[in-house]
C-alpha positions as MATLAB code, in Angstrom:
seq = 'MIDLGRLRALHAVASYKTVLAAGEALHCTPSAVSQQLAKLERETGATLVEKDGRGLRLTEAGRILARHAERVLATVDEAEAALAAHRDTVVGRLTVVAFATACRALLPWALHRLAAEHPQLSTGLIEANPHEGLEALHRGHVDLAVLDDWPEVALRYPAGIAHVPLGWDVADLIVPSGHRLAGTTLGTTTLSALRDERWISAKAGDICHEWLTRVMPGVQPDFHVGEFETQLTLIAAGLGVAIIPRLARPATLPDGVRVVGINPAPRRRVVIAWREAAAARPAIKAAVQALRESWNQASAARASATVNAPA';
ca = [
     130.811   73.725   60.374;
     127.889   76.105   60.869;
     128.025   77.963   64.181;
     125.037   77.320   66.471;
     124.821   80.901   67.653;
     124.537   82.110   64.057;
     121.736   79.636   63.443;
     119.950   81.100   66.476;
     120.282   84.552   64.949;
     118.797   83.378   61.641;
     115.976   81.572   63.438;
     115.180   84.713   65.447;
     115.083   86.893   62.323;
     112.850   84.339   60.597;
     110.511   84.462   63.597;
     110.445   88.203   64.307;
     111.170   89.717   60.855;
     113.444   92.535   62.056;
     116.977   92.659   63.456;
     115.744   94.839   66.338;
     113.078   92.322   67.413;
     115.485   89.416   66.949;
     118.044   91.177   69.159;
     115.439   91.725   71.885;
     114.475   88.038   71.764;
     118.123   86.951   71.956;
     119.028   89.597   74.586;
     121.713   91.175   72.397;
     122.128   94.275   70.234;
     120.793   94.516   66.659;
     124.424   95.026   65.565;
     125.370   91.658   67.084;
     122.529   89.959   65.185;
     123.623   91.578   61.919;
     127.194   90.451   62.489;
     126.062   86.877   63.117;
     124.007   86.890   59.918;
     126.940   88.279   57.902;
     129.263   85.596   59.252;
     126.665   82.911   58.520;
     126.395   84.103   54.922;
     130.182   83.899   54.587;
     130.183   80.415   56.133;
     127.493   79.117   53.807;
     128.455   81.118   50.722;
     124.799   82.087   50.261;
     122.729   85.246   50.584;
     120.277   84.450   53.380;
     118.435   87.750   53.979;
     117.556   90.848   52.024;
     116.025   94.160   53.002;
     112.239   94.492   52.885;
     111.337   98.061   53.828;
     112.383   98.473   57.444;
     112.521   94.749   57.989;
     114.254   91.745   56.502;
     113.002   89.039   54.178;
     114.591   85.621   53.981;
     115.784   84.509   50.577;
     114.955   81.006   49.378;
     118.332   79.852   50.732;
     117.536   81.602   54.010;
     114.171   79.868   54.311;
     115.764   76.467   53.674;
     118.420   77.042   56.323;
     115.887   78.520   58.797;
     113.764   75.360   58.564;
     116.809   73.251   59.344;
     117.815   75.668   62.114;
     114.498   75.113   63.870;
     115.076   71.354   63.879;
     118.700   71.723   64.964;
     117.771   73.982   67.887;
     115.031   71.537   68.952;
     117.623   68.745   68.908;
     119.916   70.860   71.080;
     117.036   71.304   73.535;
     116.582   67.534   73.614;
     120.304   66.991   74.219;
     120.367   69.511   77.080;
     117.275   67.902   78.617;
     118.804   64.434   78.319;
     121.991   65.585   80.039;
     119.997   67.279   82.784;
     117.938   64.110   83.263;
     121.151   62.099   83.432;
     122.404   64.340   86.234;
     118.961   64.027   87.883;
     119.519   67.382   89.563;
     117.263   70.398   89.303;
     119.753   73.034   88.172;
     120.127   75.800   85.622;
     117.718   78.523   84.586;
     113.932   78.142   84.216;
     111.845   80.980   82.797;
     108.059   80.792   83.073;
     105.548   82.824   81.082;
     102.045   83.106   82.542;
      98.815   85.045   82.182;
      98.243   87.832   84.714;
      95.963   85.937   87.099;
      98.366   82.995   87.306;
     101.264   85.382   87.964;
      99.408   86.630   91.025;
      97.537   83.531   92.235;
      99.795   80.568   91.348;
     103.386   81.525   90.587;
     104.461   83.202   93.843;
     103.901   80.040   95.892;
     105.238   77.727   93.168;
     108.424   79.756   92.594;
     109.022   80.054   96.332;
     108.676   76.286   96.637;
     111.171   75.733   93.812;
     113.664   78.138   95.389;
     113.384   76.405   98.762;
     113.691   72.859   97.434;
     116.113   73.443   94.549;
     118.601   76.199   95.434;
     120.685   75.467   92.318;
     117.747   76.432   90.086;
     117.396   80.062   89.005;
     113.891   81.123   87.977;
     112.331   83.982   86.037;
     108.753   85.050   85.319;
     107.219   86.935   82.383;
     103.587   88.079   82.262;
     101.883   87.718   78.864;
      98.524   86.807   77.399;
      98.202   83.136   76.405;
      98.711   83.742   72.680;
     101.971   85.606   73.321;
     103.021   83.072   75.943;
     102.457   80.121   73.650;
     104.463   81.785   70.882;
     107.332   82.583   73.269;
     107.378   78.948   74.370;
     107.301   77.658   70.800;
     110.157   79.984   69.815;
     112.263   78.745   72.720;
     112.384   82.062   74.578;
     110.841   80.595   77.747;
     110.861   77.099   79.238;
     107.342   76.720   80.623;
     103.996   78.417   80.006;
     100.907   78.720   82.197;
      97.943   79.501   79.955;
      94.216   80.131   80.266;
      92.290   78.292   77.563;
      88.564   79.014   77.108;
      86.738   76.257   75.163;
      84.860   78.785   73.024;
      88.145   80.429   71.904;
      90.446   77.445   72.330;
      94.195   77.814   71.901;
      95.943   75.999   69.074;
      99.036   74.217   70.310;
     101.868   74.027   67.750;
     103.574   70.756   66.934;
     106.258   69.973   69.479;
     104.381   71.517   72.412;
     103.135   69.252   75.198;
     100.472   70.458   77.618;
      98.511   69.188   80.615;
      95.565   70.803   82.409;
      95.833   72.012   85.979;
      92.053   72.228   86.226;
      88.979   74.273   85.455;
      88.412   77.806   86.726;
      84.733   78.760   86.955;
      83.661   82.340   86.241;
      80.754   84.196   87.859;
      78.811   87.336   87.115;
      79.758   90.180   89.471;
      77.179   92.942   89.866;
      76.741   96.074   92.001;
      74.927   95.423   95.281;
      71.932   97.438   94.052;
      71.598   95.477   90.809;
      68.314   93.708   89.980;
      70.099   90.325   90.170;
      71.999   91.012   93.406;
      69.643   88.994   95.572;
      69.077   86.038   93.261;
      70.045   82.473   94.074;
      73.420   81.401   92.746;
      73.191   79.783   89.346;
      69.785   81.135   88.336;
      70.698   83.562   85.569;
      71.878   82.822   82.034;
      74.109   84.579   79.543;
      71.151   85.240   77.264;
      69.452   87.212   80.033;
      72.451   89.523   80.358;
      72.754   90.862   76.841;
      71.463   94.366   77.667;
      73.765   94.950   80.632;
      76.458   97.597   80.666;
      79.628   95.537   80.422;
      83.086   95.856   81.929;
      85.586   93.556   80.214;
      89.253   92.846   79.668;
      91.108   94.871   77.045;
      90.445   94.201   73.369;
      92.889   91.548   72.198;
      92.923   89.729   75.550;
      91.494   86.228   75.518;
      88.843   87.089   78.142;
      87.556   89.922   75.942;
      87.618   87.596   72.947;
      85.615   85.031   74.921;
      82.961   87.562   76.008;
      82.365   88.883   72.500;
      82.307   85.322   71.119;
      79.686   83.948   73.548;
      77.625   87.148   73.466;
      77.726   88.396   69.860;
      76.897   92.060   69.515;
      77.897   92.997   73.065;
      80.140   96.062   73.096;
      81.697   96.704   76.515;
      81.846  100.291   77.727;
      84.911   99.693   79.889;
      88.066   97.845   78.818;
      90.221   97.127   81.864;
      93.054   94.615   82.142;
      93.135   94.123   85.916;
      90.224   92.193   87.413;
      90.610   93.995   90.739;
      90.102   97.300   88.906;
      87.005   95.838   87.266;
      85.672   95.086   90.754;
      86.118   98.722   91.811;
      84.163   99.866   88.754;
      81.393   97.383   89.562;
      81.294   98.576   93.171;
      80.827  102.114   91.819;
      77.697  100.907   89.988;
      79.154  101.393   86.511;
      78.447   97.951   85.071;
      78.800   94.193   85.428;
      81.576   91.753   84.566;
      82.242   88.037   84.350;
      85.255   87.280   86.522;
      86.955   83.890   87.008;
      87.203   82.750   90.621;
      90.984   82.391   90.441;
      91.148   86.104   89.616;
      89.029   87.247   92.575;
      90.663   88.509   95.766;
      90.059   86.562   98.964;
      87.701   89.306  100.142;
      85.456   91.055   97.659;
      85.055   94.835   97.997;
      81.935   96.281   99.545;
      79.220   97.076   97.050;
      79.454   93.993   94.822;
      77.584   90.695   94.723;
      78.350   87.346   93.085;
      75.725   85.845   90.768;
      76.313   82.359   89.377;
      75.522   81.706   85.708;
      73.828   78.571   84.380;
      75.600   76.886   82.701;
      78.709   78.189   84.437;
      81.362   79.669   82.129;
      84.766   78.147   82.782;
      88.276   78.231   81.456;
      90.933   75.537   81.544;
      94.261   76.450   83.150;
      97.071   74.638   81.345;
     100.809   74.080   81.757;
     102.768   73.718   78.508;
     106.389   72.991   77.606;
     108.415   71.928   74.594;
     108.416   68.165   74.096;
     112.161   68.332   73.463;
     112.681   69.538   77.045;
     110.258   67.129   78.712;
     113.003   65.050   80.366;
     114.548   68.062   82.067;
     114.235   67.716   85.875;
     113.506   71.444   86.268;
     110.404   71.091   84.084;
     109.143   68.162   86.147;
     109.800   69.997   89.418;
     108.022   73.144   88.196;
     104.971   71.183   87.015;
     104.726   69.519   90.420;
     105.048   72.845   92.242;
     102.336   74.376   90.053;
     100.014   71.434   90.726;
     100.438   71.923   94.461;
      99.887   75.676   94.116;
      96.734   75.020   92.088;
      95.387   72.673   94.766;
      95.922   75.309   97.447;
      94.290   78.020   95.345;
      91.349   75.713   94.557;
      90.733   75.096   98.249;
      90.789   78.838   98.903;
      88.357   79.484   96.035;
      85.951   76.840   97.348;
      85.942   78.506  100.753;
      85.448   81.964   99.257;
      82.538   80.711   97.120;
      80.776   79.235  100.135;
      81.225   82.493  102.059;
      80.416   84.863   99.183;
      77.558   87.293   99.917;
      74.294   86.301   98.239;
];
C-alpha cells in the first residue's frame, strides 16, 4: 500500500519543483522530503524523479503517480470534511490566506469572533497577493482564501475551487490638497483625464499595479509602494496621486489629501474561496459567516467615512 505522506511529498515536489520548496510547503526538512521520495520509489519499484540542474524533474512514472496523488489528496480532504460535518463541531486547525488590506480590515474581527465562539478551533493567517493565495489554496497549503479580484484583471479559479463574493470595494482618486482637482465634486473626473498625472501605485507584480497599467496603458508610476497608508503619506507630501480602494483607507485620512471620485467608479470584488472537497467542513462555514459579518461592519464604516470625507 502506498503511504499517504509519501504521496504528499511527491505532490509537493511536482508543485514546487525543488526539494527545498517542497519541504517549506510541507513544514519539514528537505532531507525528510528526499527520504519520503526514496521510500516511495522503493514501494512502487519505479524511478519517480530525476535531477534537473538544481531542481528535480518528474519522470513519466512520476507524472502519472503525481496526477493520481492530487486526486487521492482531494479525496482525503473530502473524507476529513465529511467526518467534521458528521461531528457538527467547529474544531481543528483553519489557516486563512488573505491580501494585505483584508488582513488589516477584515480578518482581525473575523478571527476574534471565531476564537470567541469556537474555542476548539485554532486559526492562522498568511498575507499574500491573490495569485499566491489562490495557488496556496489550490495546493492545499491553506484552508480558506480572501482575494481581491478586479474585473479588468480577473482571477482564474482552478477546477475544484469554490468561491463567493463578499461584495464590491469602490476605489477613489486621492490627491494632494493643493491639486487642481482637490475642490471638484465627487464623481466628476474620469480615468482618461488623469493620464498625465504623476502616479503612486502598488509594487510591480501586485494585482493593483497590474490593474492600473491595464486600464491606463502607457502609465508608468514613479513610486511603487505596497502599503496604501504609505501611499497616502506620499500624496500628502505633494508627490503624486493614487487610486486607493475604500476598504484600504484608514478611518481618518491624513491632513493634506483630498478624495476625488472617478466616473465610472473603479471597483474590485472581494471574494472568499475554498476547496470544494472541504466545503462540508463546519470550520469553513463558520469562517465564511464571520467574514460576512466583518465585511458588513467594514462596509458601514466605509459608508460613513465617504459621507464625511473632505471635498
